[in-house]
Amino acid sequence: MQSLWNDADAPRFEGPLGQRVYTSRLLGQDHSLVLHGGGNTSVKIRQANLFREPEDVLYVKGSGWDLETIEAQGFAPVRLEHARRLATLEQLSDEQMVQQLRAAMTDPSAPTPSVETILHALLPARFVDHTHADALLAITNTSDGERRVREIYGDSVVVPYIMPGFDLARLVAELLPKHQSPNTVGLVLLNHGFFSFGDSARESYERMIELVSRAEAYLAAHAAVGPPVRVTTPPPVEYVELAALRRQVSQVAGAPMIMTTHTGARETSFVQRDDLAVITQQGPATPDHVIRTKRLPQLGSDVAAYAEAYAAYFAEHAAQTKQPLKMLDPAPRVALDPDIGLVTFGRTAQDAAIAFDVYSHTIDVILRAEALGGYLALSAAEIFAVEYWDLEQAKLKRGSSTPTFAGEVALVTGAASGIGKATVEALLRRGAAVVGLDLNPGVKDLFGKRVDFLGLETDVTREQDIAQALESAGRAFGGLDMLVLNAGIFGASRRIESLGLQEWRTVMDVNLDANLVLLRAAYPLLRCAPRNGRVVVIGSKNVPAPGPGAAAYSASKAALNQLARVAALEWGADGIRVNVIHPNAVFDTSLWTEDVLRSRAANYGLSVEDYRKNNVLRIEVTSRDVAEMAAEMCGPLFSRTTAAQVPVDGGNERVI
Ligand code: ZN
C-alpha cells in the first residue's frame, strides 16, 4: 500500500489540527482501510483555556463524520485528563461513557466523540490513527489467524478481540505497558483493525500504511489474492419477481425498503460459488459493520423464515445480556441468490448503496481468507453483542424523523424539465428514490451523482423502451410505489379544418397511448408496493375547458383523464390510488419560450406580466406548485382519495 502523503498538499493544512484533517482524509479515501464513517483519528493539543491556563485537549473524530470528508469541526475536543481518568474506573456503561465524554468537551456544540475515545486518550503519542483494514481482516478471520498475526507483527502489541468501547480501552491500558517495545509503532486488534501512532500526522499515517503493507505482503506471499473472477451472466429476472421480493422484505422490516440488485461479474461469480452457504453464513468481517446476510435458495422463498430465525436468535442472546433491549428490524440487509445476484436493502437508496460497499469489502476479505486456509468470522454471540450494544440501542431510541417517502420508489415521465423536473425534486425532498424518464439524454445527469436518482433516456412511445425502463427501475430500487404521468406535447396551434391526421396521431401517441402502455406495464409493480401504489396524472385545464386551436391536445388530455378514472375504478381493490391534476398557465416550462409568451399575451391585449397572472386569484402558477400537489397526492393527505381532479391554475372562470 502506497502512502498518499503529498508535500505540495500537506502545508495547506495549518497547525496540528489541520495536519490531522489532512491525513485523516488520506485514510478515508481508501475504502479498503475504512468504510463510511468507520475508523477514527485523533490529535492531542495543548491550548490555553478561558483562564489562560494550559490545558491538554484530545481532538478525536466525532460521530456522524466520515474520515474521507472530515473538517476541523468534525473533531470533538475532549479534556485529555478526564478521558484518561475514566480508564481507571472498574466499570462504565456505554451510556455513562458517552455522557462523561460529552461533559468533558471544551465545546458543547461539537459532535459526540468516537466510542474509541478513551483508547485514543490512553495512547501516549500525539497523533493516533485507527482503521479496519481489509488485508488484516482477511488474515485474522481464519482459524489460525492469531498465530499468523503474531508472526507478522511480533514487534507490535496484539490485542485479542473485545467489543470497542470502555472494555477495549481498559484491556489496552493493561497490555500496552507489558508488551510495548521501543520498536512498537502500533496495535493490532484481532478481528477488528489497527491503531498506529506517532509524533507527527505524517509519522502516524505512514506507520499505518506500513502496518497494512505488511499484511498485504503476507497475503501475496501466501498467494491469498482470491480466485480469478469468472465472467458469468445471471439469467434474466422478471422485474415483477424483484418487486415481490422487495415487498416481502419490506413486510418483515415493517416499512418500505429500497432494494438494489448487483449483477457485475464479480458479484455474480461470488453468489454462484458452490460453497456460498458455508462462507457467507458466519458473520461480518468486522464488528464495525454488521451486515445481516441471507442466502436465498429460491427467489423470495424464505424471507419470512429468515425473520423468524432472527427473532429467535435475538430472544436467545438478549436473555443472556440481562438488559432490556429493543430488537432492530429483522429484515436482511444483504441477500445472495445465484439466479439474481447480490441484492442489498436499506431504508434509503444511500443505505442500500452503503450495504453494497460494505459487503463488497466483505467479499474481498472472505475470498482472501478462503485462499489462506478458510474464512472464520466472529461467533454469533460476539456479533450479537456488537449489534445490540448500548450505543446502537441509543441510536434506536433517539430515532430520527423519517421522511414521508423513505424506502419508496417513484417514476416520473418527462423528467428533464418543467413540471416533471420539479416533481422529481419534490419527491426527492420527501425521501423517495426516483426514476426519471425523458427523451432528452440530459436526464441522465440531471442531479449529478445522487444514488437516489436514476435518469433514463427513454422514448415513452416505444413499448420496448418502457419495459427496459421498468427493468432498470427494478434493479436499481426494487420496484415502484408511485407513478407520475407527466410527459406530454402540445402540438402546433391549428384549427380542425387544417389538422392533419399524422399530427393528431403524434399528439395522441405521446399524451395518451404511451400512458396506457406505461400504466399496463407498471400495474404488477404498483400492486406489489408495500404501502400501496399511487398514480398521479398531469392533466390540463383543457379537459374541463378546452381551447380553440388545440383539438389534438385537448382531446388527448380528455381521453387520458377518462383512462385515469377507469384505472381508479379497476385498481381500487388493489389499494392503488389514481388522481389527476389540471394545471393551467404554468409558464416556467420548456413549452413556453419568451417569444411564445409575448405573442400569446399580445393576442389577449395583455402585458406578459398580466398574462402570467390572468386568473381569478391574480397569482402566478409555477412548476413547483404543480409538483408539490403531485407529491402530496402520493402522501397520507390523499390516502382516502382516488379519481380526484384537482385544478392548480389560480382559479379559472371557465372551469368554475
Ligand atoms: Zn474500530
PDB file of N, CA, C and O in Angstrom, residues 382-415:
ATOM      1  N   GLU A 382     -20.715 -12.832  19.771  1.00  0.00           N
ATOM      2  CA  GLU A 382     -19.943 -11.590  19.658  1.00  0.00           C
ATOM      3  C   GLU A 382     -20.588 -10.624  18.665  1.00  0.00           C
ATOM      4  O   GLU A 382     -20.619  -9.422  18.880  1.00  0.00           O
ATOM      5  N   ILE A 383     -21.095 -11.188  17.580  1.00  0.00           N
ATOM      6  CA  ILE A 383     -21.777 -10.341  16.607  1.00  0.00           C
ATOM      7  C   ILE A 383     -23.020  -9.724  17.237  1.00  0.00           C
ATOM      8  O   ILE A 383     -23.310  -8.556  17.083  1.00  0.00           O
ATOM      9  N   PHE A 384     -23.721 -10.553  18.003  1.00  0.00           N
ATOM     10  CA  PHE A 384     -24.924 -10.063  18.666  1.00  0.00           C
ATOM     11  C   PHE A 384     -24.583  -8.899  19.585  1.00  0.00           C
ATOM     12  O   PHE A 384     -25.240  -7.866  19.596  1.00  0.00           O
ATOM     13  N   ALA A 385     -23.499  -9.083  20.351  1.00  0.00           N
ATOM     14  CA  ALA A 385     -23.108  -8.049  21.309  1.00  0.00           C
ATOM     15  C   ALA A 385     -22.868  -6.726  20.587  1.00  0.00           C
ATOM     16  O   ALA A 385     -23.243  -5.664  21.069  1.00  0.00           O
ATOM     17  N   VAL A 386     -22.245  -6.807  19.421  1.00  0.00           N
ATOM     18  CA  VAL A 386     -21.957  -5.578  18.685  1.00  0.00           C
ATOM     19  C   VAL A 386     -23.237  -4.932  18.186  1.00  0.00           C
ATOM     20  O   VAL A 386     -23.438  -3.732  18.284  1.00  0.00           O
ATOM     21  N   GLU A 387     -24.110  -5.803  17.662  1.00  0.00           N
ATOM     22  CA  GLU A 387     -25.316  -5.252  17.067  1.00  0.00           C
ATOM     23  C   GLU A 387     -26.229  -4.619  18.112  1.00  0.00           C
ATOM     24  O   GLU A 387     -26.946  -3.681  17.833  1.00  0.00           O
ATOM     25  N   TYR A 388     -26.198  -5.138  19.318  1.00  0.00           N
ATOM     26  CA  TYR A 388     -27.138  -4.663  20.322  1.00  0.00           C
ATOM     27  C   TYR A 388     -26.481  -3.908  21.464  1.00  0.00           C
ATOM     28  O   TYR A 388     -27.066  -3.716  22.495  1.00  0.00           O
ATOM     29  N   TRP A 389     -25.263  -3.479  21.243  1.00  0.00           N
ATOM     30  CA  TRP A 389     -24.662  -2.771  22.367  1.00  0.00           C
ATOM     31  C   TRP A 389     -25.375  -1.436  22.584  1.00  0.00           C
ATOM     32  O   TRP A 389     -26.137  -0.952  21.755  1.00  0.00           O
ATOM     33  N   ASP A 390     -25.103  -0.890  23.755  1.00  0.00           N
ATOM     34  CA  ASP A 390     -25.837   0.290  24.201  1.00  0.00           C
ATOM     35  C   ASP A 390     -25.899   1.407  23.168  1.00  0.00           C
ATOM     36  O   ASP A 390     -26.908   2.062  23.000  1.00  0.00           O
ATOM     37  N   LEU A 391     -24.765   1.638  22.480  1.00  0.00           N
ATOM     38  CA  LEU A 391     -24.741   2.793  21.593  1.00  0.00           C
ATOM     39  C   LEU A 391     -25.692   2.601  20.413  1.00  0.00           C
ATOM     40  O   LEU A 391     -26.349   3.523  19.977  1.00  0.00           O
ATOM     41  N   GLU A 392     -25.762   1.344  19.926  1.00  0.00           N
ATOM     42  CA  GLU A 392     -26.702   1.057  18.853  1.00  0.00           C
ATOM     43  C   GLU A 392     -28.131   1.255  19.355  1.00  0.00           C
ATOM     44  O   GLU A 392     -28.980   1.792  18.669  1.00  0.00           O
ATOM     45  N   GLN A 393     -28.343   0.786  20.595  1.00  0.00           N
ATOM     46  CA  GLN A 393     -29.662   0.940  21.187  1.00  0.00           C
ATOM     47  C   GLN A 393     -30.010   2.419  21.361  1.00  0.00           C
ATOM     48  O   GLN A 393     -31.127   2.833  21.128  1.00  0.00           O
ATOM     49  N   ALA A 394     -29.002   3.176  21.749  1.00  0.00           N
ATOM     50  CA  ALA A 394     -29.234   4.604  21.948  1.00  0.00           C
ATOM     51  C   ALA A 394     -29.653   5.243  20.621  1.00  0.00           C
ATOM     52  O   ALA A 394     -30.536   6.088  20.564  1.00  0.00           O
ATOM     53  N   LYS A 395     -28.992   4.791  19.554  1.00  0.00           N
ATOM     54  CA  LYS A 395     -29.322   5.298  18.224  1.00  0.00           C
ATOM     55  C   LYS A 395     -30.799   5.004  17.913  1.00  0.00           C
ATOM     56  O   LYS A 395     -31.515   5.841  17.403  1.00  0.00           O
ATOM     57  N   LEU A 396     -31.200   3.772  18.280  1.00  0.00           N
ATOM     58  CA  LEU A 396     -32.586   3.375  18.046  1.00  0.00           C
ATOM     59  C   LEU A 396     -33.545   4.267  18.814  1.00  0.00           C
ATOM     60  O   LEU A 396     -34.560   4.698  18.305  1.00  0.00           O
ATOM     61  N   LYS A 397     -33.177   4.523  20.076  1.00  0.00           N
ATOM     62  CA  LYS A 397     -34.048   5.311  20.947  1.00  0.00           C
ATOM     63  C   LYS A 397     -34.205   6.727  20.417  1.00  0.00           C
ATOM     64  O   LYS A 397     -35.279   7.275  20.380  1.00  0.00           O
ATOM     65  N   ARG A 398     -33.037   7.299  20.014  1.00  0.00           N
ATOM     66  CA  ARG A 398     -33.061   8.667  19.513  1.00  0.00           C
ATOM     67  C   ARG A 398     -34.001   8.776  18.320  1.00  0.00           C
ATOM     68  O   ARG A 398     -34.789   9.686  18.237  1.00  0.00           O
ATOM     69  N   GLY A 399     -33.863   7.808  17.425  1.00  0.00           N
ATOM     70  CA  GLY A 399     -34.670   7.809  16.202  1.00  0.00           C
ATOM     71  C   GLY A 399     -34.560   9.141  15.498  1.00  0.00           C
ATOM     72  O   GLY A 399     -34.468  10.165  16.136  1.00  0.00           O
ATOM     73  N   SER A 400     -34.521   9.167  14.219  1.00  0.00           N
ATOM     74  CA  SER A 400     -34.516  10.462  13.555  1.00  0.00           C
ATOM     75  C   SER A 400     -35.821  10.523  12.793  1.00  0.00           C
ATOM     76  O   SER A 400     -36.421   9.509  12.490  1.00  0.00           O
ATOM     77  N   SER A 401     -36.282  11.727  12.502  1.00  0.00           N
ATOM     78  CA  SER A 401     -37.548  11.834  11.804  1.00  0.00           C
ATOM     79  C   SER A 401     -37.379  11.238  10.405  1.00  0.00           C
ATOM     80  O   SER A 401     -36.407  11.519   9.710  1.00  0.00           O
ATOM     81  N   THR A 402     -38.299  10.368  10.040  1.00  0.00           N
ATOM     82  CA  THR A 402     -38.201   9.681   8.755  1.00  0.00           C
ATOM     83  C   THR A 402     -38.979  10.477   7.712  1.00  0.00           C
ATOM     84  O   THR A 402     -40.127  10.839   7.938  1.00  0.00           O
ATOM     85  N   PRO A 403     -38.357  10.728   6.566  1.00  0.00           N
ATOM     86  CA  PRO A 403     -39.099  11.456   5.536  1.00  0.00           C
ATOM     87  C   PRO A 403     -40.314  10.657   5.046  1.00  0.00           C
ATOM     88  O   PRO A 403     -40.335   9.426   5.139  1.00  0.00           O
ATOM     89  N   THR A 404     -41.320  11.358   4.544  1.00  0.00           N
ATOM     90  CA  THR A 404     -42.593  10.743   4.154  1.00  0.00           C
ATOM     91  C   THR A 404     -42.418   9.527   3.250  1.00  0.00           C
ATOM     92  O   THR A 404     -43.059   8.504   3.437  1.00  0.00           O
ATOM     93  N   PHE A 405     -41.556   9.647   2.239  1.00  0.00           N
ATOM     94  CA  PHE A 405     -41.448   8.573   1.250  1.00  0.00           C
ATOM     95  C   PHE A 405     -40.169   7.742   1.402  1.00  0.00           C
ATOM     96  O   PHE A 405     -39.694   7.138   0.431  1.00  0.00           O
ATOM     97  N   ALA A 406     -39.597   7.683   2.612  1.00  0.00           N
ATOM     98  CA  ALA A 406     -38.377   6.889   2.815  1.00  0.00           C
ATOM     99  C   ALA A 406     -38.630   5.452   2.401  1.00  0.00           C
ATOM    100  O   ALA A 406     -39.639   4.859   2.777  1.00  0.00           O
ATOM    101  N   GLY A 407     -37.731   4.879   1.611  1.00  0.00           N
ATOM    102  CA  GLY A 407     -37.852   3.486   1.193  1.00  0.00           C
ATOM    103  C   GLY A 407     -38.753   3.281  -0.008  1.00  0.00           C
ATOM    104  O   GLY A 407     -38.912   2.166  -0.476  1.00  0.00           O
ATOM    105  N   GLU A 408     -39.356   4.363  -0.519  1.00  0.00           N
ATOM    106  CA  GLU A 408     -40.291   4.218  -1.637  1.00  0.00           C
ATOM    107  C   GLU A 408     -39.673   4.701  -2.952  1.00  0.00           C
ATOM    108  O   GLU A 408     -38.738   5.493  -2.975  1.00  0.00           O
ATOM    109  N   VAL A 409     -40.254   4.206  -4.041  1.00  0.00           N
ATOM    110  CA  VAL A 409     -39.710   4.469  -5.373  1.00  0.00           C
ATOM    111  C   VAL A 409     -40.773   5.142  -6.244  1.00  0.00           C
ATOM    112  O   VAL A 409     -41.923   4.700  -6.279  1.00  0.00           O
ATOM    113  N   ALA A 410     -40.373   6.204  -6.930  1.00  0.00           N
ATOM    114  CA  ALA A 410     -41.298   6.893  -7.833  1.00  0.00           C
ATOM    115  C   ALA A 410     -40.723   6.914  -9.238  1.00  0.00           C
ATOM    116  O   ALA A 410     -39.504   6.913  -9.422  1.00  0.00           O
ATOM    117  N   LEU A 411     -41.601   6.918 -10.223  1.00  0.00           N
ATOM    118  CA  LEU A 411     -41.166   7.083 -11.613  1.00  0.00           C
ATOM    119  C   LEU A 411     -41.917   8.270 -12.203  1.00  0.00           C
ATOM    120  O   LEU A 411     -43.132   8.385 -12.042  1.00  0.00           O
ATOM    121  N   VAL A 412     -41.158   9.163 -12.837  1.00  0.00           N
ATOM    122  CA  VAL A 412     -41.738  10.383 -13.406  1.00  0.00           C
ATOM    123  C   VAL A 412     -41.367  10.450 -14.885  1.00  0.00           C
ATOM    124  O   VAL A 412     -40.191  10.300 -15.229  1.00  0.00           O
ATOM    125  N   THR A 413     -42.351  10.673 -15.749  1.00  0.00           N
ATOM    126  CA  THR A 413     -42.034  10.823 -17.169  1.00  0.00           C
ATOM    127  C   THR A 413     -41.896  12.309 -17.506  1.00  0.00           C
ATOM    128  O   THR A 413     -42.481  13.163 -16.834  1.00  0.00           O
ATOM    129  N   GLY A 414     -41.122  12.588 -18.542  1.00  0.00           N
ATOM    130  CA  GLY A 414     -40.870  13.988 -18.907  1.00  0.00           C
ATOM    131  C   GLY A 414     -40.099  14.681 -17.799  1.00  0.00           C
ATOM    132  O   GLY A 414     -40.406  15.808 -17.413  1.00  0.00           O
ATOM    133  N   ALA A 415     -39.096  13.968 -17.254  1.00  0.00           N
ATOM    134  CA  ALA A 415     -38.452  14.392 -16.001  1.00  0.00           C
ATOM    135  C   ALA A 415     -37.347  15.428 -16.172  1.00  0.00           C
ATOM    136  O   ALA A 415     -36.853  15.961 -15.193  1.00  0.00           O
TER     137      ALA A 415
END
